[in-house]
Tab-separated table of C-alpha atoms in Angstrom:
chain	number	residue	atom	x	y	z
A	110	MET	CA	0.325	-9.060	-29.628
A	111	LYS	CA	2.317	-7.049	-27.153
A	112	ASP	CA	2.790	-8.337	-23.580
A	113	CYS	CA	-0.585	-7.902	-21.862
A	114	SER	CA	-2.050	-9.236	-18.636
A	115	LEU	CA	-5.258	-9.295	-16.631
A	116	LEU	CA	-5.037	-7.705	-13.185
A	117	ILE	CA	-7.363	-9.155	-10.549
A	118	ILE	CA	-7.801	-7.366	-7.221
A	119	LEU	CA	-9.936	-8.722	-4.384
A	120	VAL	CA	-10.832	-6.358	-1.521
A	121	PRO	CA	-13.526	-6.037	1.186
A	122	PHE	CA	-16.890	-4.707	0.055
A	123	GLY	CA	-16.987	-0.915	-0.324
A	124	HIS	CA	-13.298	-0.370	-1.082
A	125	ALA	CA	-13.379	-0.877	-4.863
A	126	PRO	CA	-14.592	2.638	-5.866
A	127	LYS	CA	-11.665	4.489	-4.289
A	128	ILE	CA	-9.163	1.925	-5.578
A	129	VAL	CA	-10.531	2.220	-9.125
A	130	LYS	CA	-10.558	6.033	-8.878
A	131	TYR	CA	-6.915	6.110	-7.779
A	132	ALA	CA	-5.924	3.595	-10.463
A	133	LYS	CA	-7.572	5.711	-13.176
A	134	GLU	CA	-5.704	8.757	-11.903
A	135	ASN	CA	-2.534	6.728	-12.420
A	136	GLY	CA	-3.238	5.695	-15.996
A	137	MET	CA	-5.701	2.810	-15.867
A	138	VAL	CA	-8.178	3.018	-18.764
A	139	GLY	CA	-11.102	1.233	-17.100
A	140	ALA	CA	-12.141	-1.668	-14.896
A	141	THR	CA	-14.975	-4.051	-14.111
A	142	VAL	CA	-16.126	-4.497	-10.506
A	143	MET	CA	-18.089	-7.560	-9.386
A	144	LEU	CA	-19.583	-8.678	-6.098
A	145	ALA	CA	-17.907	-11.757	-4.659
A	146	PHE	CA	-17.764	-13.698	-1.408
A	147	GLY	CA	-14.550	-14.639	0.342
A	148	THR	CA	-14.569	-17.891	2.282
A	149	VAL	CA	-13.490	-17.719	5.907
A	150	LYS	CA	-11.167	-20.274	7.485
A	151	ASN	CA	-11.650	-19.423	11.144
A	152	LYS	CA	-12.838	-21.708	13.955
A	153	ILE	CA	-14.711	-18.966	15.842
A	154	LEU	CA	-16.547	-17.725	12.751
A	155	ASP	CA	-17.321	-21.312	11.746
A	156	PHE	CA	-18.837	-21.866	15.195
A	157	LEU	CA	-21.006	-18.773	14.733
A	158	GLY	CA	-22.098	-20.012	11.315
A	159	ILE	CA	-20.303	-17.228	9.448
A	160	ARG	CA	-18.299	-18.595	6.538
A	161	GLU	CA	-18.550	-15.880	3.902
A	162	ILE	CA	-17.560	-12.220	3.802
A	163	ARG	CA	-18.702	-9.850	1.057
A	164	LYS	CA	-15.894	-8.855	-1.281
A	165	GLU	CA	-15.433	-6.835	-4.443
A	166	LEU	CA	-13.503	-8.213	-7.402
A	167	ILE	CA	-11.803	-5.694	-9.692
A	168	LEU	CA	-10.748	-6.731	-13.204
A	169	THR	CA	-8.654	-4.650	-15.591
A	170	ALA	CA	-6.414	-5.470	-18.549
A	171	GLY	CA	-3.327	-3.675	-19.778
A	172	ARG	CA	0.361	-3.838	-20.514
A	173	THR	CA	2.055	-6.222	-18.105
A	174	GLU	CA	4.766	-3.722	-17.172
A	175	PHE	CA	2.184	-1.011	-16.459
A	176	LEU	CA	-0.004	-3.322	-14.358
A	177	ASN	CA	2.971	-4.482	-12.294
A	178	GLU	CA	3.837	-0.853	-11.570
A	179	LEU	CA	0.186	-0.119	-10.778
A	180	MET	CA	0.053	-2.999	-8.289
A	181	GLY	CA	3.026	-1.504	-6.491
A	182	LYS	CA	1.360	1.922	-6.323
A	183	LEU	CA	-1.910	0.436	-5.057
A	184	GLU	CA	-0.052	-1.510	-2.395
A	185	ASN	CA	1.764	1.619	-1.214
A	186	LYS	CA	-1.460	3.647	-1.170
A	187	PHE	CA	-4.010	1.182	0.217
A	188	LYS	CA	-1.868	-1.560	1.819
A	189	ILE	CA	-3.966	-4.141	-0.011
A	190	THR	CA	-1.881	-7.034	1.266
A	191	ARG	CA	-2.305	-6.255	4.960
A	192	LYS	CA	-3.653	-9.165	6.980
A	193	ASN	CA	-7.236	-10.207	6.213
A	194	PHE	CA	-7.732	-7.414	3.680
A	195	GLY	CA	-7.038	-8.234	0.051
A	196	ILE	CA	-4.963	-9.771	-2.708
A	197	ALA	CA	-3.824	-8.717	-6.173
A	198	PHE	CA	-2.338	-10.771	-8.983
A	199	THR	CA	-1.827	-10.769	-12.748
A	200	ILE	CA	-2.548	-13.442	-15.349
A	201	PRO	CA	-0.907	-13.319	-18.807
A	202	LEU	CA	-3.358	-12.869	-21.687
A	203	MET	CA	-3.197	-14.608	-25.047
A	204	TYR	CA	-5.370	-11.960	-26.689
A	205	ILE	CA	-7.470	-8.900	-25.914
A	206	ASN	CA	-9.649	-7.048	-28.432
A	207	HIS	CA	-8.487	-3.553	-27.540
A	208	LYS	CA	-6.682	-1.425	-30.143
A	209	GLN	CA	-4.650	0.479	-27.576
A	210	LEU	CA	-3.244	-2.803	-26.302
A	211	ASN	CA	-2.819	-5.070	-29.331
A	212	ASN	CA	-2.359	-2.436	-32.072
A	213	ASP	CA	-4.074	-4.740	-34.601
A	214	GLU	CA	-1.033	-6.994	-34.692
A	215	LYS	CA	-1.312	-10.500	-36.113
A	216	ILE	CA	-2.128	-12.898	-33.297
A	217	ASN	CA	0.243	-15.820	-32.841
A	218	PHE	CA	-1.180	-18.124	-30.191
A	219	LYS	CA	1.521	-20.735	-30.843
A	220	ASN	CA	4.295	-18.377	-29.748
A	221	PHE	CA	2.379	-17.649	-26.551
A	222	LYS	CA	1.880	-21.336	-25.805
A	223	ASP	CA	5.503	-22.187	-26.515
A	224	GLU	CA	6.786	-19.404	-24.279
A	225	GLU	CA	7.805	-20.538	-20.819
A	226	ILE	CA	5.842	-18.670	-18.165
A	227	LYS	CA	7.778	-18.429	-14.932
A	228	THR	CA	5.362	-18.672	-12.036
A	229	VAL	CA	5.023	-20.392	-8.679
A	230	LYS	CA	1.260	-19.915	-8.318
A	231	SER	CA	-1.826	-20.779	-10.327
A	232	ALA	CA	-5.445	-19.608	-10.371
A	233	ILE	CA	-8.089	-22.344	-10.374
A	234	PHE	CA	-11.468	-21.342	-11.826
A	235	THR	CA	-14.311	-23.762	-11.073
A	236	ILE	CA	-17.782	-23.090	-12.505
A	237	VAL	CA	-20.609	-25.035	-10.861
A	238	ASN	CA	-24.359	-24.900	-10.375
A	239	ARG	CA	-25.645	-22.429	-7.832
A	240	GLY	CA	-25.397	-23.808	-4.307
A	241	LYS	CA	-22.499	-26.131	-5.132
A	242	ALA	CA	-19.656	-23.664	-4.612
A	243	GLY	CA	-19.343	-24.688	-0.972
A	244	GLU	CA	-18.426	-28.222	-2.012
A	245	VAL	CA	-15.646	-26.862	-4.211
A	246	VAL	CA	-14.299	-24.640	-1.430
A	247	ASP	CA	-14.404	-27.459	1.125
A	248	ALA	CA	-12.601	-29.807	-1.264
A	249	SER	CA	-9.864	-27.257	-1.925
A	250	LEU	CA	-9.419	-26.500	1.786
A	251	GLN	CA	-9.089	-30.203	2.572
A	252	ALA	CA	-6.290	-30.433	0.006
A	253	GLY	CA	-4.322	-27.505	1.431
A	254	ALA	CA	-5.783	-24.329	-0.098
A	255	ARG	CA	-5.989	-21.296	2.187
A	256	GLY	CA	-9.416	-20.170	0.967
A	257	GLY	CA	-11.381	-19.195	-2.095
A	258	THR	CA	-13.624	-16.561	-3.630
A	259	ILE	CA	-17.171	-17.257	-4.802
A	260	ILE	CA	-18.463	-15.124	-7.672
A	261	ASN	CA	-22.126	-15.098	-8.635
A	262	ALA	CA	-22.273	-15.223	-12.439
A	263	ARG	CA	-25.217	-13.072	-13.484
A	264	GLY	CA	-26.096	-11.451	-16.789
A	265	SER	CA	-27.766	-8.066	-17.156
A	266	GLY	CA	-31.058	-9.657	-18.244
A	267	LEU	CA	-33.047	-12.801	-17.565
A	268	ASN	CA	-32.567	-14.093	-21.096
A	269	GLN	CA	-28.890	-13.226	-21.419
A	270	THR	CA	-26.099	-15.733	-20.949
A	271	MET	CA	-22.323	-15.750	-21.225
A	272	ARG	CA	-20.409	-18.669	-22.699
A	273	ILE	CA	-17.073	-20.000	-21.469
A	274	PHE	CA	-15.741	-23.072	-23.259
A	275	ASP	CA	-19.230	-23.673	-24.732
A	276	MET	CA	-20.811	-23.780	-21.279
A	277	GLU	CA	-23.565	-21.262	-20.531
A	278	ILE	CA	-22.957	-19.150	-17.446
A	279	GLU	CA	-26.448	-18.209	-16.276
A	280	PRO	CA	-27.801	-16.676	-13.044
A	281	GLU	CA	-27.844	-20.081	-11.349
A	282	LYS	CA	-24.089	-20.618	-11.781
A	283	GLU	CA	-21.268	-19.822	-9.371
A	284	ILE	CA	-17.572	-19.335	-10.096
A	285	VAL	CA	-15.020	-20.303	-7.454
A	286	LEU	CA	-11.589	-18.676	-7.746
A	287	THR	CA	-8.741	-20.269	-5.803
A	288	VAL	CA	-5.116	-19.108	-6.028
A	289	VAL	CA	-2.644	-21.768	-4.893
A	290	ASP	CA	1.045	-22.629	-4.886
A	291	ASP	CA	2.029	-24.774	-7.845
A	292	THR	CA	3.339	-27.390	-5.404
A	293	LYS	CA	-0.240	-27.930	-4.173
A	294	LEU	CA	-2.003	-27.479	-7.511
A	295	ASP	CA	-2.363	-31.122	-8.574
A	296	GLY	CA	-3.679	-32.254	-5.199
A	297	ILE	CA	-6.225	-29.442	-4.949
A	298	VAL	CA	-7.500	-29.943	-8.501
A	299	GLN	CA	-7.838	-33.676	-7.900
A	300	SER	CA	-9.711	-33.071	-4.639
A	301	ILE	CA	-12.173	-30.717	-6.364
A	302	ARG	CA	-12.736	-33.230	-9.158
A	303	GLU	CA	-13.409	-36.060	-6.717
A	304	LYS	CA	-15.504	-34.229	-4.104
A	305	SER	CA	-17.697	-31.925	-6.207
A	306	ASP	CA	-20.054	-32.160	-9.189
A	307	VAL	CA	-17.579	-30.601	-11.605
A	308	GLU	CA	-16.979	-33.917	-13.412
A	309	LYS	CA	-20.675	-34.557	-14.090
A	310	ASP	CA	-21.930	-33.700	-17.579
A	311	GLY	CA	-23.449	-30.218	-17.659
A	312	HIS	CA	-22.749	-29.604	-13.977
A	313	GLY	CA	-19.482	-27.725	-14.113
A	314	ILE	CA	-16.087	-27.007	-15.574
A	315	LEU	CA	-12.641	-26.417	-14.098
A	316	PHE	CA	-9.669	-24.669	-15.688
A	317	VAL	CA	-6.328	-23.381	-14.428
A	318	LEU	CA	-4.419	-20.235	-15.435
A	319	PRO	CA	-0.867	-19.201	-14.499
A	320	VAL	CA	-0.288	-16.321	-12.077
A	321	SER	CA	2.674	-14.253	-13.226
A	322	LYS	CA	2.863	-11.824	-10.276
A	323	SER	CA	0.997	-11.554	-6.992
A	324	TYR	CA	0.611	-9.478	-3.835
A	325	GLY	CA	-0.932	-10.660	-0.576
A	326	ILE	CA	-1.034	-14.368	-1.467
A	327	LYS	CA	0.996	-16.593	0.832
């Protein structure tokens, strides 16, 4: 498989359509947009009882080189990384079932795993029961994370589910995305494991993916 990545862009609610439109004009094939909630680390907003801000999460896959160039164009056009606005980062993919990207080549997962991925950040994905995302966010903040994004995992029908690592992601699940420096990764993961329900059978799952390039993440 040729070098492909997943581009993840997080912006305030309402900004995704124009970003996707511009990206398509610059060669992006397509994208998925999801509603998410960014957690707020602010004493005044905490006092007012406001801890979440509506966000939009944009997902698109493509050649790594193309996506890196696209991130630069989006930053120049929309200033995504300006303070309190958004972030963008890429995650290397082992496989994607898209002919334009993999060209039906024989997949060699071993080569991917053996390849050293140079990165200083990681993306923590924690899937928990609905209503438990706050515990995950609090645990990560206590261990040094700067914030997190809560994604409501919903199917298009009441009887439809999605499976990740043999765990059903149904309407009552929440996904917490936290991007952290590798120097803080172990401590944050351990804090989430100890202070949330993720370790209980059937209550959650946590996995970590490398971030190969990022904008707007300090």
